[in-house]
Amino acid sequence: MSEQTSTSWQPSASDFAPKPKHQTADAITRPAMSYWQDAWRRLKENKRALFSLYLIIGLVTFTLAGPYLWTIDPSAQDLDQIGMAPGADRNVTIAPAYQPWYGPTDDQTYANDNALGLTLVGNATSQAVRLAWRGNDYDQADYGYKIYRTLFPLDAGDAFGLPLMESKNHYFEDRLDLQPTDYYYTVVALDSQGVETDQFATLKLTVKRVITVLEAQQRGLTKNGPVAEGEQIKLALHPFGTDYLGRDMLARLIYGGQVSLFIGIFAPLLYVLLGVIYGSIAGFMGGAVDQLMMRFADFAVALPFLLFMILLKVIFGIGPGESGVLPMLVAMVILLWPAPARLVRGQILQIREEGYVSASQLLGAKTNYLVFRHMIPNTMGVILVTITFQVPSAIFTEAFLSFIGMGVAPPTPSWGSMCNDGIKSMLTRPHELFFPALFISITVLAFNLLGDGLRDALDARMRNRE
Amino acid sequence: MRSKSTSNSNTHSNSLSRQLGLYFVLAIVFVAGLLLALNQLAGLMGTATQEAQAVDFANNSISAVLREEPPQLDSSKATDSTSGLVLGHIMEGLLRMDLQDRLSPAIAERWEVTPTHATFWLRKDAKWSDGKPISAADFIFAWQLALKPETGSEYASLLYPIENAEAINTGKLPASALGVSAPDPHTLVVKLTRPIAFFDKLVVFPTFLPIREDFYNATQGRFGSDAKDLLYSGPYTIKSWVHGASMLLERNPHYWDSNRGKLAQINFAYITSDATATLNFFKDERIALARLQAENLTEALRLKWPIRRFADGTVFYLEFNHREDHLSRNLNFRKAIQHALDMEELVYKVTKLPGYLPGKSLFPEWLIGVEKTLREEYPASTVTVDSAKARAYLALAKEELGLAEFPEITLLTSDNPVSNIQSEWLQEVLKQTLGLTIKIDKQIFKQRLAKMSSGEFGLLLGGWGPDYNDPLTFGDLFASWNLNNRGRYKSEQMDALVATAQNATATPDRMKAFGAIQQQLFDDVVILPMYERGVTYVVHPQLKGVKRRVIGAETDYTYAYIDPDA
């Protein structure tokens, strides 16, 4: 203020001193982000893709760490629990060893409340159900009997169920697939022509599941000390049930996942890599080389996959009963590369014409620099997305090949071969098909959703939008 | 800033779950709609399948299913069971099995078998489907045809008991040298090379059916390949044969026996071996008879269908390879496996198919001995399963073979659900009990046959169905000269026993020989009997009189009739 009042301005030395250097303008920037950071940020915002990613990590952990946590042998057969649904009753009573039975003793007493005096001898156990009967009316000659069994209550006039035996004896022992449930046994007297008469008796029984001490030891159920007859113990736990040979479904799913995910992840990695190399060479070289290489790719597309799979099995000397996983991998690699190769070639052709590539060339960039600095980073998104979309298709291919018996050899499971086994008993024991099918579906869905998310996240044109 | 982002993601996930839920409901509605629409569409398109009706009383006809297409119906060449089934309806030979499975007269009114000759007196009213009488010459022609080397009949060896038959079959003599003559058109005299007690049972087999020479020549090599290339002697004729799809049988008006062929038509409306499809046809009342599998038993019980069973006579067994350089040549090795496998467990718990019996012997239970069944007269020896003993035998075998480690063993099996389960069971039991590694080699029938013949197996799931109703059909299987002895088991003692069984005429002597064969098979563990197969099936309640047979037509409708009141 005081200076203004002065009439004249006197320059001083301080006016000629340089301005301090540190003064900066307010910069309007945001933290610098690399391509990958940005992609990751956008992937994280896509809840669906993120969830799929966690799901995939979970599945991989399940199959890799599973064998250490769930140590049951996937090919061990628990014949006491064949085709058990998850959560089925596991109680079992220890019983004496099975002894052959040659009919009732002479002092057997027979029930009087049915036409034939049909009586249960001993206990009805899963070892055997023993029936004896007095026979039909004494004035009639004895021409034999037919024994039936069913699981459903009988009303008058109903068919008696499953015929088990036709016999001239007055006793019968049933050992066929006895489950701990209610059974209705019917014995019908026959006439001289072997035709059923109206003389019959029905008996309702509840079968109790038993095993012998020896069996309990063999099945490893005696860990909590020795067991005695009459004692009740629990059979081995199978959280996901068992299959048609009593094998643990959970263990089979874990081991089956190893095969399925191995093929599902490695095969696409390998053939997409091959495709990328091939496609980028073709695209970069262009001209006649490109023409020639792409016509060869067209030729490879036309080769039938299944035929090659069989040929490779022969070439590899893989005999019957040996695993066909390796030829499957090789067949996939040598036949499925053209699709990613075409994709990458298209991208490269496009990028080659971009202005920044020309500029780079003008500034004297070498081929190597062009490829590694410009071409590959710009096609990376396409490549990654291709891989994630190829994974489900590879898993399906493995499932299909194992389904038709070209894949894994028994007893090695894979999800596909488990489906193949399970489909036969789809109506009676749905869990045998349901679980492997569920795992295939979840894996395929997860990879598809992840691929979807990656496609959005890696799209360079979407970068920095929002 | 922080709170904003959470609320943002909350609304995001809310809308996401709503969106997903909507998609889920839409997907279910769409699939349900698609199913309904496709069902409607199939109903509109499938006019052909509408025609099949399980039981049609008005037209006195029934529909049924054939498991596969017969390759051809030339009786001199037929080998498979489907051909046997159809031939059982359209052809009749000298003798046949009646409803009680007894030998009964057919075209031959009476017959006589002596140690040197068999004589058949033919009935005069037996006619071909074109009305011409059936004569002894038709049989002679058919038998000569089957024996000619150029015919290549696989069952020609069944004719070998006839004089010169073997020489004709091997090309050493002309067909006319066959020791069969016809003194008059209605008498057939057969000269036998050796005494054969059951020659009359043998002539029931399709290879012995008659073929008329002039008709055969008129077909110019197409005999048996189509409906018009066949001449029928049985209760039915083929009205139409749509290859691979269906076959319609119609009553033969020239057939002599009014007790057979009560149904006017038998419509084999479908040719399929798919168990589920067959069951669905039955459920929809398209066919009158369907076989049941273990998987659909509960369903059949729930629907309270009348279920029946019969043993189809086939015995299944584990064969060992007895050739040089095979582990299973070692007796202790075979004994180890014998003591490790519990066939009762296999039948009752693993395959759990009703009607199956645990195998105890090569000779099935139904074979008749002298008076009672063979198995009642000569009970089969059995072992108790004992894993400790099994391991002891295996250790012995290891020592004898001088092996440090047992190599992998290939198990040859056929590719069907039942064999798959069995082979996986076997694989696991042998691994658990004996520590042996088994490789499963699944092959389709023809390929399996080739591998069986060339001996490319360590173990083999084999089976044998009877060709004629005599224990010899099983008894000679493991003679060193029998080509069906796939493991090439060779023992002089066995050969001597089989020779006795073949040549003795007195039934007790023969049965004693069969008893000794059974014992020898057990002692030497030539094979391990696994099970006798049974068949469980459902029949339409109105269809009566269907006969299931062990030998000949597996399902015989020739006595069947419809009872509309049932």
Short mmCIF file of C-alpha atoms in Angstrom, two decimals, chain A residues 45-48 73 75-77 79-80 82-83 98 126 146 148-155 158-166 173 175-179 193 211 215 218-219 244-245 247 252 319-322 405 410-411 421 424-429, chain B residues 9 12-13 16 19-20 23 100 276 283 292 294-299 301-309 344-345 347-350 352-357 365 387 408 410 417 420-421 424-429 431-432 438-443 451 536:
data_model
loop_
_atom_site.label_atom_id
_atom_site.label_comp_id
_atom_site.label_asym_id
_atom_site.label_seq_id
_atom_site.Cartn_x
_atom_site.Cartn_y
_atom_site.Cartn_z
CA GLU A 45 -16.36 -54.49 -10.21
CA ASN A 46 -17.99 -57.30 -12.15
CA LYS A 47 -19.38 -59.32 -9.25
CA ARG A 48 -20.41 -62.21 -11.45
CA ASP A 73 -9.61 -94.48 -1.93
CA SER A 75 -11.85 -97.19 -6.13
CA ALA A 76 -12.52 -98.92 -2.79
CA GLN A 77 -15.85 -100.71 -2.92
CA LEU A 79 -20.40 -103.36 -0.79
CA ASP A 80 -22.62 -102.76 2.24
CA ILE A 82 -24.10 -99.76 -2.81
CA GLY A 83 -25.89 -96.87 -4.47
CA TYR A 98 -23.37 -116.29 7.36
CA SER A 126 -29.52 -108.00 5.10
CA LYS A 146 -43.52 -119.69 -6.19
CA TYR A 148 -42.40 -113.30 -4.70
CA ARG A 149 -41.06 -110.18 -3.11
CA THR A 150 -42.06 -106.54 -3.42
CA LEU A 151 -41.36 -103.21 -1.78
CA PHE A 152 -44.90 -101.89 -1.88
CA PRO A 153 -47.95 -102.89 0.15
CA LEU A 154 -50.19 -105.35 -1.66
CA ASP A 155 -53.88 -104.83 -2.22
CA ASP A 158 -52.27 -106.94 -7.17
CA ALA A 159 -49.38 -108.70 -8.83
CA PHE A 160 -47.14 -110.14 -6.14
CA GLY A 161 -44.02 -108.41 -7.33
CA LEU A 162 -40.67 -109.84 -8.22
CA PRO A 163 -40.59 -113.62 -8.62
CA LEU A 164 -37.56 -114.96 -6.78
CA MET A 165 -37.79 -118.70 -7.05
CA GLU A 166 -39.95 -121.64 -7.95
CA GLU A 173 -33.77 -118.26 1.60
CA ARG A 175 -30.16 -113.12 -0.23
CA LEU A 176 -30.72 -110.89 -3.24
CA ASP A 177 -29.83 -107.26 -2.59
CA LEU A 178 -31.54 -106.93 0.80
CA GLN A 179 -31.78 -103.34 1.93
CA GLN A 193 -49.41 -127.82 -14.41
CA ILE A 211 -22.39 -107.13 8.95
CA GLU A 215 -16.45 -107.58 7.49
CA GLN A 218 -12.12 -105.37 6.58
CA ARG A 219 -14.11 -102.16 6.15
CA TYR A 244 -23.21 -98.62 -8.20
CA LEU A 245 -20.21 -100.43 -6.75
CA ARG A 247 -17.46 -96.36 -4.17
CA ARG A 252 -14.45 -89.97 -7.01
CA GLY A 319 -3.85 -100.67 -25.34
CA PRO A 320 -7.32 -101.40 -24.13
CA GLY A 321 -7.84 -100.72 -20.47
CA GLU A 322 -5.26 -97.93 -20.36
CA GLY A 405 -15.59 -94.82 -23.24
CA PRO A 410 -11.60 -97.87 -15.01
CA PRO A 411 -11.26 -97.58 -12.09
CA ASP A 421 -22.15 -94.61 -15.15
CA LYS A 424 -28.09 -95.87 -16.21
CA SER A 425 -29.66 -95.55 -12.80
CA MET A 426 -30.91 -92.01 -13.24
CA LEU A 427 -34.45 -92.82 -12.14
CA THR A 428 -33.69 -94.94 -9.10
CA ARG A 429 -30.47 -93.37 -7.79
CA SER B 9 -22.37 -52.37 -4.73
CA HIS B 12 -25.64 -53.67 -7.79
CA SER B 13 -25.76 -57.08 -6.16
CA LEU B 16 -27.87 -58.81 -9.97
CA GLN B 19 -31.75 -60.50 -12.63
CA LEU B 20 -30.35 -63.97 -12.03
CA TYR B 23 -33.27 -65.64 -15.76
CA GLN B 100 -43.30 -128.85 -20.70
CA THR B 276 -35.24 -98.14 -21.43
CA LYS B 283 -45.54 -98.78 -20.42
CA LEU B 292 -36.50 -105.79 -17.03
CA ALA B 294 -31.97 -104.01 -12.32
CA GLU B 295 -32.44 -100.25 -12.75
CA ASN B 296 -36.10 -100.38 -13.69
CA LEU B 297 -37.17 -103.12 -11.29
CA THR B 298 -38.33 -100.74 -8.58
CA GLU B 299 -40.40 -98.89 -11.14
CA LEU B 301 -42.75 -103.06 -8.66
CA ARG B 302 -44.27 -99.68 -7.99
CA LEU B 303 -46.54 -99.98 -11.02
CA LYS B 304 -47.43 -103.51 -9.84
CA TRP B 305 -46.82 -105.16 -13.16
CA PRO B 306 -47.00 -108.93 -13.28
CA ILE B 307 -43.32 -109.86 -13.34
CA ARG B 308 -42.01 -113.25 -14.39
CA ARG B 309 -38.64 -114.87 -14.46
CA GLU B 344 -22.39 -114.96 -4.06
CA GLU B 345 -21.30 -111.44 -3.29
CA VAL B 347 -24.65 -112.06 -7.69
CA TYR B 348 -26.46 -110.89 -4.57
CA LYS B 349 -24.81 -107.54 -3.97
CA VAL B 350 -23.08 -106.32 -7.11
CA LYS B 352 -28.17 -107.92 -8.01
CA LEU B 353 -30.23 -108.96 -10.98
CA PRO B 354 -33.15 -111.16 -10.02
CA GLY B 355 -33.14 -114.66 -11.40
CA TYR B 356 -29.34 -114.92 -11.44
CA LEU B 357 -27.84 -117.83 -9.55
CA GLU B 365 -28.91 -126.43 -12.50
CA SER B 387 -8.33 -114.15 1.54
CA GLU B 408 -0.48 -106.49 -15.24
CA THR B 410 -5.62 -108.20 -19.06
CA PRO B 417 -23.46 -102.56 -18.48
CA ASN B 420 -18.71 -103.48 -16.92
CA ILE B 421 -19.90 -103.73 -13.32
CA GLU B 424 -14.76 -103.45 -12.17
CA TRP B 425 -15.76 -105.52 -9.16
CA LEU B 426 -13.27 -108.20 -10.14
CA GLN B 427 -10.54 -105.63 -10.72
CA GLU B 428 -11.01 -104.12 -7.27
CA VAL B 429 -11.34 -107.43 -5.37
CA LYS B 431 -6.35 -105.62 -6.19
CA GLN B 432 -7.50 -105.52 -2.58
CA ILE B 438 -6.02 -105.93 -13.74
CA LYS B 439 -6.47 -104.08 -17.00
CA ILE B 440 -9.98 -104.17 -18.40
CA ASP B 441 -10.21 -104.75 -22.13
CA LYS B 442 -13.77 -104.04 -23.27
CA GLN B 443 -14.54 -105.21 -26.77
CA LYS B 451 -9.18 -111.92 -29.36
CA THR B 536 -36.91 -111.08 -15.54
#
